[in-house]
Coordinates of C-alpha atoms and ligand atoms in Angstrom, one line a residue:
M172 CA 133.0 -14.9 -50.2
K173 CA 134.3 -18.0 -52.0
I174 CA 132.0 -21.0 -52.0
K175 CA 133.2 -24.5 -52.8
N176 CA 130.9 -27.4 -53.4
A177 CA 129.7 -29.2 -50.2
L178 CA 130.1 -32.9 -49.6
S179 CA 127.1 -33.1 -47.4
L180 CA 125.1 -30.9 -44.9
R181 CA 123.9 -32.5 -41.7
G182 CA 122.5 -31.1 -38.5
T183 CA 119.7 -29.1 -36.8
L184 CA 119.1 -25.4 -37.0
T185 CA 116.7 -22.9 -35.5
V186 CA 116.4 -20.2 -38.2
P187 CA 116.0 -16.6 -36.9
G188 CA 112.7 -15.0 -36.3
D189 CA 110.3 -14.0 -39.1
K190 CA 111.1 -10.6 -40.5
S191 CA 107.6 -9.6 -41.4
I192 CA 106.2 -10.5 -38.0
S193 CA 109.1 -8.8 -36.1
H194 CA 108.4 -5.5 -37.9
R195 CA 104.8 -5.7 -37.1
S196 CA 105.4 -6.5 -33.4
V197 CA 107.3 -3.2 -33.1
M198 CA 104.7 -1.2 -34.9
L199 CA 101.6 -2.6 -33.2
G200 CA 103.5 -2.7 -29.8
A201 CA 104.3 1.0 -30.2
I202 CA 100.7 2.1 -30.8
A203 CA 99.3 -0.2 -28.2
E204 CA 98.6 0.7 -24.5
G205 CA 101.1 -1.0 -22.2
D206 CA 104.1 -3.2 -22.8
T207 CA 104.6 -5.7 -25.6
V208 CA 107.2 -8.5 -25.0
V209 CA 108.5 -10.1 -28.2
H210 CA 110.3 -13.4 -27.9
G211 CA 112.5 -14.6 -30.8
F212 CA 112.7 -11.1 -32.3
L213 CA 114.8 -10.8 -35.5
Y214 CA 117.7 -8.5 -34.8
S215 CA 118.5 -7.8 -38.5
A216 CA 119.3 -4.5 -40.2
D217 CA 115.7 -4.1 -41.6
C218 CA 114.0 -4.6 -38.2
L219 CA 116.5 -2.3 -36.5
A220 CA 115.5 0.4 -39.0
T221 CA 111.9 0.0 -37.8
I222 CA 113.0 0.1 -34.1
D223 CA 115.0 3.3 -34.8
C224 CA 112.0 5.0 -36.5
F225 CA 109.8 4.4 -33.5
R226 CA 112.4 5.4 -31.0
R227 CA 112.6 8.8 -32.9
M228 CA 108.8 9.1 -32.2
G229 CA 109.4 8.7 -28.4
V230 CA 108.8 5.0 -28.0
K231 CA 111.0 3.3 -25.5
I232 CA 112.3 0.0 -26.8
E233 CA 114.6 -2.4 -25.0
E234 CA 116.8 -4.9 -26.9
L235 CA 117.7 -8.1 -25.0
R236 CA 119.9 -10.2 -27.3
G237 CA 120.5 -13.9 -26.8
E238 CA 120.7 -16.8 -29.2
A239 CA 118.1 -16.6 -32.1
G240 CA 115.3 -18.1 -30.1
E241 CA 116.1 -16.2 -26.9
N242 CA 116.2 -12.7 -28.4
V243 CA 113.6 -10.6 -26.6
L244 CA 112.4 -7.1 -27.4
I245 CA 110.3 -5.0 -25.1
V246 CA 108.2 -2.2 -26.6
H247 CA 106.7 0.3 -24.2
G248 CA 103.6 1.2 -26.1
R249 CA 102.4 4.8 -26.1
G250 CA 98.9 4.2 -27.3
R251 CA 97.2 5.0 -30.7
R252 CA 97.6 8.8 -30.2
G253 CA 100.9 8.7 -28.2
L254 CA 103.6 9.0 -30.9
K255 CA 105.6 12.2 -30.8
A256 CA 106.7 14.2 -33.8
P257 CA 110.2 13.1 -34.8
D258 CA 112.9 15.8 -34.7
E259 CA 114.6 14.5 -37.8
S260 CA 113.8 12.5 -40.9
L261 CA 112.9 8.8 -40.3
D262 CA 115.3 6.5 -42.1
A263 CA 113.8 3.2 -43.3
M264 CA 117.3 2.3 -44.8
N265 CA 116.8 -0.7 -47.1
S266 CA 113.5 -1.8 -45.7
G267 CA 110.3 -1.7 -47.9
T268 CA 108.2 -3.1 -45.0
T269 CA 109.3 -0.3 -42.7
V270 CA 108.5 2.5 -45.1
R271 CA 105.3 1.2 -46.4
L272 CA 103.7 0.1 -43.2
L273 CA 105.0 3.1 -41.2
S274 CA 103.5 5.5 -43.8
G275 CA 100.1 4.1 -43.0
I276 CA 100.6 4.9 -39.4
L277 CA 102.1 8.3 -40.0
A278 CA 99.2 9.4 -42.3
G279 CA 96.9 9.4 -39.3
Q280 CA 99.1 11.3 -36.8
S281 CA 98.6 14.9 -35.8
F282 CA 102.2 15.8 -36.9
S283 CA 104.3 15.9 -40.1
S284 CA 107.2 13.6 -40.8
Y285 CA 109.7 12.8 -43.6
I286 CA 110.8 9.3 -44.5
K287 CA 113.9 8.5 -46.5
G288 CA 115.8 5.3 -47.4
D289 CA 119.0 4.1 -48.9
A290 CA 119.7 4.2 -52.7
S291 CA 117.9 0.9 -53.4
L292 CA 114.8 1.8 -51.4
S293 CA 114.7 5.2 -53.0
K294 CA 114.2 3.6 -56.4
R295 CA 111.3 1.4 -55.3
P296 CA 107.7 2.4 -56.2
M297 CA 105.7 4.3 -53.6
K298 CA 102.7 5.3 -55.7
R299 CA 101.0 2.1 -54.6
I300 CA 100.7 3.5 -51.1
I301 CA 100.5 7.2 -52.0
E302 CA 97.4 6.8 -54.0
P303 CA 95.2 4.9 -51.4
L304 CA 96.5 7.1 -48.6
R305 CA 95.6 10.2 -50.5
E306 CA 92.2 8.7 -51.1
M307 CA 91.8 8.4 -47.3
G308 CA 92.5 12.1 -47.1
A309 CA 96.3 12.0 -46.2
R310 CA 98.7 14.7 -47.4
I311 CA 101.6 12.8 -48.7
D312 CA 104.1 14.0 -51.2
S313 CA 107.1 12.5 -52.9
E314 CA 109.9 15.1 -52.7
N315 CA 111.1 14.4 -56.3
D316 CA 107.6 14.2 -57.8
D317 CA 108.5 10.7 -59.0
N318 CA 106.5 8.8 -56.4
C319 CA 109.6 7.5 -54.7
L320 CA 111.3 8.4 -51.4
P321 CA 111.8 10.7 -49.6
L322 CA 108.2 11.2 -48.7
E323 CA 106.7 14.1 -46.7
I324 CA 103.6 13.0 -44.8
Q325 CA 101.3 15.5 -43.1
G326 CA 99.2 13.5 -40.7
R327 CA 95.5 14.2 -40.4
Q328 CA 92.1 12.7 -39.6
L329 CA 91.6 10.0 -42.3
H330 CA 88.4 8.6 -43.9
G331 CA 87.6 5.0 -44.3
I332 CA 87.7 3.7 -47.9
T333 CA 87.2 0.6 -50.0
Y334 CA 90.3 0.0 -52.1
T335 CA 91.2 -2.7 -54.6
S336 CA 95.0 -2.9 -54.9
K337 CA 96.4 -3.7 -58.4
V338 CA 99.2 -5.8 -56.8
A339 CA 99.0 -8.7 -54.4
S340 CA 101.2 -6.9 -51.8
A341 CA 101.1 -7.4 -48.0
Q342 CA 103.0 -4.1 -47.7
V343 CA 100.3 -2.2 -49.6
K344 CA 97.5 -4.0 -47.8
S345 CA 99.0 -3.5 -44.4
C346 CA 99.7 0.2 -45.0
I347 CA 96.0 0.8 -45.7
L348 CA 94.8 -1.4 -42.8
L349 CA 97.1 0.5 -40.4
A350 CA 95.9 3.8 -41.7
G351 CA 92.4 2.5 -41.2
L352 CA 93.0 2.5 -37.5
Y353 CA 93.0 6.3 -37.7
A354 CA 90.0 6.6 -40.0
D355 CA 86.5 7.8 -39.2
G356 CA 84.9 4.6 -40.5
P357 CA 85.7 1.1 -41.6
T358 CA 88.4 0.6 -44.3
T359 CA 88.3 -2.4 -46.7
V360 CA 91.2 -3.6 -48.9
Y361 CA 91.0 -6.2 -51.7
E362 CA 93.9 -7.6 -53.6
P363 CA 94.2 -9.8 -56.7
F364 CA 95.5 -12.8 -54.7
L365 CA 95.8 -13.2 -51.0
S366 CA 99.2 -11.9 -49.7
R367 CA 100.7 -12.7 -46.3
N368 CA 98.2 -12.0 -43.5
H369 CA 100.4 -11.3 -40.5
T370 CA 99.0 -7.8 -40.0
E371 CA 95.5 -9.1 -39.9
L372 CA 96.4 -11.9 -37.4
M373 CA 98.4 -9.7 -35.2
L374 CA 95.9 -6.8 -35.1
N375 CA 93.4 -9.3 -33.8
T376 CA 95.8 -10.5 -31.2
F377 CA 96.3 -6.9 -30.0
G378 CA 92.5 -6.5 -29.6
G379 CA 91.9 -4.8 -33.0
N380 CA 88.6 -5.4 -34.9
I381 CA 89.5 -6.8 -38.3
K382 CA 87.8 -9.4 -40.4
L383 CA 88.5 -11.2 -43.7
K384 CA 86.2 -10.0 -46.4
K385 CA 85.7 -11.3 -50.0
D386 CA 84.6 -8.8 -52.6
A387 CA 81.0 -9.9 -53.4
K388 CA 81.2 -8.8 -57.0
T389 CA 84.7 -10.0 -58.0
G390 CA 85.4 -12.7 -55.4
L391 CA 88.8 -11.0 -54.6
P392 CA 90.2 -11.7 -51.1
G393 CA 90.4 -8.8 -48.7
A394 CA 90.0 -7.5 -45.1
I395 CA 88.0 -4.9 -43.3
V396 CA 89.3 -3.0 -40.3
Y397 CA 87.1 -1.0 -37.9
P398 CA 88.7 2.0 -36.2
G399 CA 88.3 3.3 -32.6
V400 CA 89.5 0.2 -30.8
I401 CA 92.1 0.3 -28.1
L402 CA 95.1 -2.0 -28.8
T403 CA 96.7 -3.6 -25.8
G404 CA 100.3 -4.7 -25.4
Q405 CA 100.9 -8.5 -25.8
N406 CA 103.3 -11.3 -25.3
I407 CA 104.3 -12.3 -28.9
T408 CA 106.5 -15.3 -29.9
V409 CA 107.9 -14.9 -33.4
P410 CA 108.1 -18.1 -35.5
G411 CA 111.3 -18.8 -37.5
D412 CA 111.3 -17.2 -40.9
I413 CA 110.4 -19.6 -43.7
S414 CA 112.1 -17.1 -46.1
S415 CA 115.4 -17.7 -44.2
A416 CA 114.7 -21.4 -43.9
A417 CA 114.3 -21.5 -47.7
Y418 CA 118.1 -21.4 -48.2
F419 CA 118.6 -24.5 -46.0
I420 CA 115.6 -26.3 -47.5
A421 CA 117.1 -25.8 -51.0
A422 CA 120.6 -26.7 -49.8
G423 CA 119.4 -29.8 -48.0
L424 CA 117.5 -31.0 -51.1
L425 CA 120.4 -30.3 -53.5
V426 CA 123.6 -31.1 -51.6
P427 CA 124.3 -34.9 -51.7
H428 CA 124.0 -37.0 -48.5
S429 CA 122.3 -34.2 -46.6
E430 CA 119.8 -34.4 -43.7
I431 CA 118.8 -31.1 -42.1
T432 CA 116.2 -30.4 -39.4
L433 CA 114.9 -26.9 -39.3
R434 CA 113.2 -26.2 -36.0
N435 CA 110.2 -23.9 -35.3
V436 CA 109.6 -22.7 -38.9
G437 CA 106.5 -20.5 -39.5
I438 CA 104.2 -22.4 -42.0
N439 CA 101.4 -19.8 -42.3
Q440 CA 99.4 -20.8 -45.5
T441 CA 100.1 -17.3 -47.0
R442 CA 103.8 -18.1 -46.8
D443 CA 104.3 -21.8 -47.4
G444 CA 104.4 -21.8 -51.2
I445 CA 108.0 -23.1 -51.1
L446 CA 106.9 -26.2 -49.4
R447 CA 104.2 -26.9 -52.0
V448 CA 106.7 -26.2 -54.8
C449 CA 109.3 -28.5 -53.3
S450 CA 106.8 -31.2 -53.0
A451 CA 105.7 -30.7 -56.6
M452 CA 109.4 -31.0 -57.6
G453 CA 109.8 -34.3 -55.8
G454 CA 111.6 -32.9 -52.7
N455 CA 111.7 -35.1 -49.6
I456 CA 110.5 -32.8 -46.8
R457 CA 108.7 -34.0 -43.7
T458 CA 106.6 -31.5 -41.8
L459 CA 106.7 -32.6 -38.1
N460 CA 105.3 -31.4 -34.8
V461 CA 102.8 -28.9 -36.3
R462 CA 101.7 -26.5 -33.5
M463 CA 100.4 -23.0 -33.0
E464 CA 102.5 -20.0 -31.8
G465 CA 99.7 -17.6 -31.0
R466 CA 97.8 -17.3 -34.2
E467 CA 100.7 -18.5 -36.4
P468 CA 101.3 -22.2 -37.3
V469 CA 104.8 -23.5 -36.9
A470 CA 106.5 -26.9 -37.5
D471 CA 109.9 -28.6 -37.7
L472 CA 111.0 -29.5 -41.2
L473 CA 113.1 -32.6 -42.0
I474 CA 114.9 -32.2 -45.3
R475 CA 116.7 -34.9 -47.2
T476 CA 118.7 -34.9 -50.5
S477 CA 116.3 -35.5 -53.3
E478 CA 116.2 -35.7 -57.1
L479 CA 114.2 -32.8 -58.3
H480 CA 112.1 -32.3 -61.5
G481 CA 110.7 -29.1 -63.0
T482 CA 107.3 -27.6 -62.3
N483 CA 105.2 -24.5 -63.1
I484 CA 104.8 -21.7 -60.6
G485 CA 102.4 -18.8 -61.1
G486 CA 99.1 -17.2 -60.1
A487 CA 97.9 -17.3 -56.5
L488 CA 101.0 -19.3 -55.5
I489 CA 103.4 -16.3 -56.2
P490 CA 102.6 -14.1 -53.2
T491 CA 103.1 -17.2 -50.9
L492 CA 106.7 -17.6 -52.0
I493 CA 107.6 -14.2 -53.5
D494 CA 110.8 -13.8 -51.5
E495 CA 111.8 -17.4 -52.1
L496 CA 111.8 -17.2 -55.9
P497 CA 115.6 -16.6 -56.2
V498 CA 116.5 -19.8 -54.3
I499 CA 113.6 -21.7 -56.0
A500 CA 115.2 -20.7 -59.3
V501 CA 118.4 -22.3 -58.1
M502 CA 116.6 -25.5 -57.3
A503 CA 114.9 -25.4 -60.8
A504 CA 118.4 -25.0 -62.4
C505 CA 119.4 -28.3 -60.8
A506 CA 116.2 -30.1 -61.5
E507 CA 115.4 -32.4 -64.4
G508 CA 113.3 -30.6 -67.1
D509 CA 111.9 -27.2 -67.4
T510 CA 110.4 -24.9 -64.7
E511 CA 108.2 -22.0 -65.7
I512 CA 107.8 -19.0 -63.3
S513 CA 105.1 -16.6 -64.4
D514 CA 103.1 -13.7 -62.8
A515 CA 106.3 -12.7 -60.9
G516 CA 106.7 -9.1 -62.3
E517 CA 106.8 -7.9 -58.7
L518 CA 110.4 -9.3 -58.6
R519 CA 111.5 -6.3 -60.7
V520 CA 110.8 -3.9 -57.8
K521 CA 112.3 -5.7 -54.9
E522 CA 115.7 -4.8 -53.3
S523 CA 117.1 -5.3 -56.8
D524 CA 115.5 -6.3 -60.1
R525 CA 115.5 -9.9 -59.0
L526 CA 114.2 -11.3 -62.4
A527 CA 117.2 -9.8 -64.1
A528 CA 119.6 -10.8 -61.3
I529 CA 118.4 -14.4 -61.2
I530 CA 118.6 -14.8 -65.0
E531 CA 122.1 -13.2 -65.2
G532 CA 123.4 -15.3 -62.3
L533 CA 122.0 -18.6 -63.6
R534 CA 123.3 -17.9 -67.1
N535 CA 126.8 -17.2 -65.7
M536 CA 126.6 -20.6 -64.0
G537 CA 125.9 -22.4 -67.3
V538 CA 122.1 -22.6 -67.1
E539 CA 119.8 -22.0 -70.1
V540 CA 117.1 -19.5 -69.1
D541 CA 114.5 -17.8 -71.3
E542 CA 113.2 -14.4 -70.0
T543 CA 109.4 -13.9 -70.3
E544 CA 107.3 -10.9 -69.6
T545 CA 106.6 -11.7 -66.0
G546 CA 109.1 -14.4 -65.2
M547 CA 111.3 -17.0 -66.9
I548 CA 111.6 -20.6 -68.1
I549 CA 114.6 -22.4 -66.6
H550 CA 115.9 -25.4 -68.5
G551 CA 117.1 -27.5 -65.6
N552 CA 120.6 -29.1 -65.8
G553 CA 119.5 -32.0 -63.5
G554 CA 118.7 -35.6 -64.6
K555 CA 120.9 -37.9 -66.7
N556 CA 124.5 -37.1 -65.6
H557 CA 123.5 -35.6 -62.3
R558 CA 121.1 -38.3 -60.9
R559 CA 121.5 -38.6 -57.2
D560 CA 124.1 -35.8 -57.2
A561 CA 123.3 -32.3 -58.1
R562 CA 127.0 -31.3 -57.9
G563 CA 128.3 -30.1 -61.2
C564 CA 124.8 -29.0 -62.4
L565 CA 126.1 -25.5 -62.2
K566 CA 129.5 -24.0 -63.2
G567 CA 131.4 -21.9 -60.6
A568 CA 131.1 -18.2 -61.4
V569 CA 131.5 -14.7 -60.0
I570 CA 128.2 -13.4 -58.8
N571 CA 127.4 -9.8 -57.9
P572 CA 124.2 -9.8 -55.8
K573 CA 124.0 -6.0 -56.1
G574 CA 123.5 -5.5 -52.4
D575 CA 120.4 -7.7 -52.3
H576 CA 120.5 -10.1 -49.4
R577 CA 118.2 -12.7 -51.0
M578 CA 120.4 -12.9 -54.1
A579 CA 123.5 -13.3 -52.0
M580 CA 122.1 -16.2 -50.1
A581 CA 120.4 -17.9 -53.1
F582 CA 123.7 -17.8 -55.0
T583 CA 125.6 -19.1 -52.0
V584 CA 123.4 -22.1 -52.2
A585 CA 124.1 -22.4 -55.9
G586 CA 127.8 -22.3 -55.0
L587 CA 127.4 -25.3 -52.7
I588 CA 126.6 -27.5 -55.7
S589 CA 128.7 -25.8 -58.4
S590 CA 131.8 -27.3 -60.0
G591 CA 134.8 -25.2 -59.1
T592 CA 134.6 -22.2 -56.9
T593 CA 131.8 -19.6 -56.9
T594 CA 132.6 -16.1 -55.6
V595 CA 129.6 -14.2 -54.2
R596 CA 130.6 -10.5 -53.9
G597 CA 129.5 -8.2 -51.1
T598 CA 127.9 -10.8 -48.8
D599 CA 127.6 -8.3 -46.0
C600 CA 124.1 -7.6 -47.2
V601 CA 122.8 -10.8 -45.6
K602 CA 122.6 -8.7 -42.4
I603 CA 119.3 -7.3 -43.9
S604 CA 117.4 -10.4 -43.0
Y605 CA 119.8 -13.1 -41.7
P606 CA 123.0 -11.8 -40.1
D607 CA 124.1 -15.3 -39.0
F608 CA 123.5 -17.0 -42.3
Y609 CA 127.1 -18.1 -42.9
R610 CA 127.6 -19.1 -39.2
D611 CA 124.5 -21.3 -39.5
L612 CA 125.8 -22.8 -42.8
E613 CA 129.0 -23.7 -41.0
S614 CA 127.1 -25.4 -38.2
L615 CA 125.9 -28.0 -40.7
G616 CA 129.4 -29.2 -41.3
Y617 CA 130.4 -26.9 -44.1
N618 CA 133.9 -25.2 -43.9
L619 CA 133.9 -21.7 -45.4
Ligands
S3P820 C1 106.6 -8.2 -46.8 C2 105.8 -8.3 -48.0 C3 106.4 -8.7 -49.3 C4 107.8 -9.2 -49.1 C5 108.7 -8.4 -48.2 C6 108.0 -8.4 -46.8 C7 105.9 -7.8 -45.6 O1 106.5 -7.5 -50.1 O2 108.5 -9.3 -50.4 O3 110.0 -9.0 -48.1 O4 106.5 -7.9 -44.5 O5 104.7 -7.4 -45.7 P1 105.2 -7.2 -51.0 O6 104.0 -7.3 -50.1 O7 105.3 -5.8 -51.5 O8 105.2 -8.2 -52.1

């Protein structure tokens, strides 16, 4: 895809449904009693992988596709003990959320299953879920003995545990909490910093018994889940995905003469780090019409072109913007002064090594970046010559996103303000989380 710089972006968008919440609505819907109707479901490749896995376990799922906000999914729940042994391997494809959360559910079943994934997912670390699930009594083996996919899981009666995760990961936390539904006693998970809490919120909505819990000794955040509760099908409305909104937040701030309204964006405090960072960088974003969609807060965001300056991003902020770091790095590259990103080692084990990919891409575009152990220092090209107009901050380049959807979209945004043409190779991967990304970009007045 060839991207030329944009003169301005103007208009209103409803970004597609939240990926994390969409996955969870299928999973909890499947093990609940009765039907779950999900409005605004995200029909992306990752969420379709989750649907496919549950269909293979006998769950009837109906897809009614309309415009983003009108997409509806109906999950005919089979109850906590109602899943059937799949005939074949379950394929999580590119989706870390599918494999890690599903493993928690499979560990407590009365049947065995195999889960595989594509080449990228098969390189990602699974020890982080294998260890706690084994501690709960699960038989779970990596076929290659390297703690990666494929996994064989022999379901059995699990035991409640108290587990402190080394990483702030909602996928790890959710895996253990879902396994906890099949345990003989309460299960507690603590993590170094609070990660996204959609599983906790949605489990409560379905009638689960789950509470926030701080470790009395260490003060670490966590949650405790009590088993033996019947989950009941629900009506769920999925907020727009702030991780998808992020590309238009960045584009709206960077492209001159822009004004973009993003409707119905989820602003859960465990996900809204990008808004805090934009504000620290001097970004003009107004949060309007704040309301609740079930237990999830949503708002409309009004974004206007702004002059950005550097900031520091690390610690507890990182899990709240983990997927937005590639596009935040693009904003930092066009800001005045330095931005230091630290404590972001988790980026090495996402769909690609995102630390390496961000650094390589930005350097190709003429940005000075120092690599650090857990992040980077970006020496922004903004200011002086680029006041009021970020165009030209970046040089056009050829970018290989290595099949990683978030890298493809972040560097498309970079292309919008680069001098000359930027070529982003293999943009088909945007279907993982945002199949209509380029159509939505065009709807803001940009000609591809
Ligand atoms: C997700 C959690 C995050 C995020 C991923 C989705 C989830 O991963 O990067 O895209 O739905 O729980 P980690 O929790 O492993 O950081």
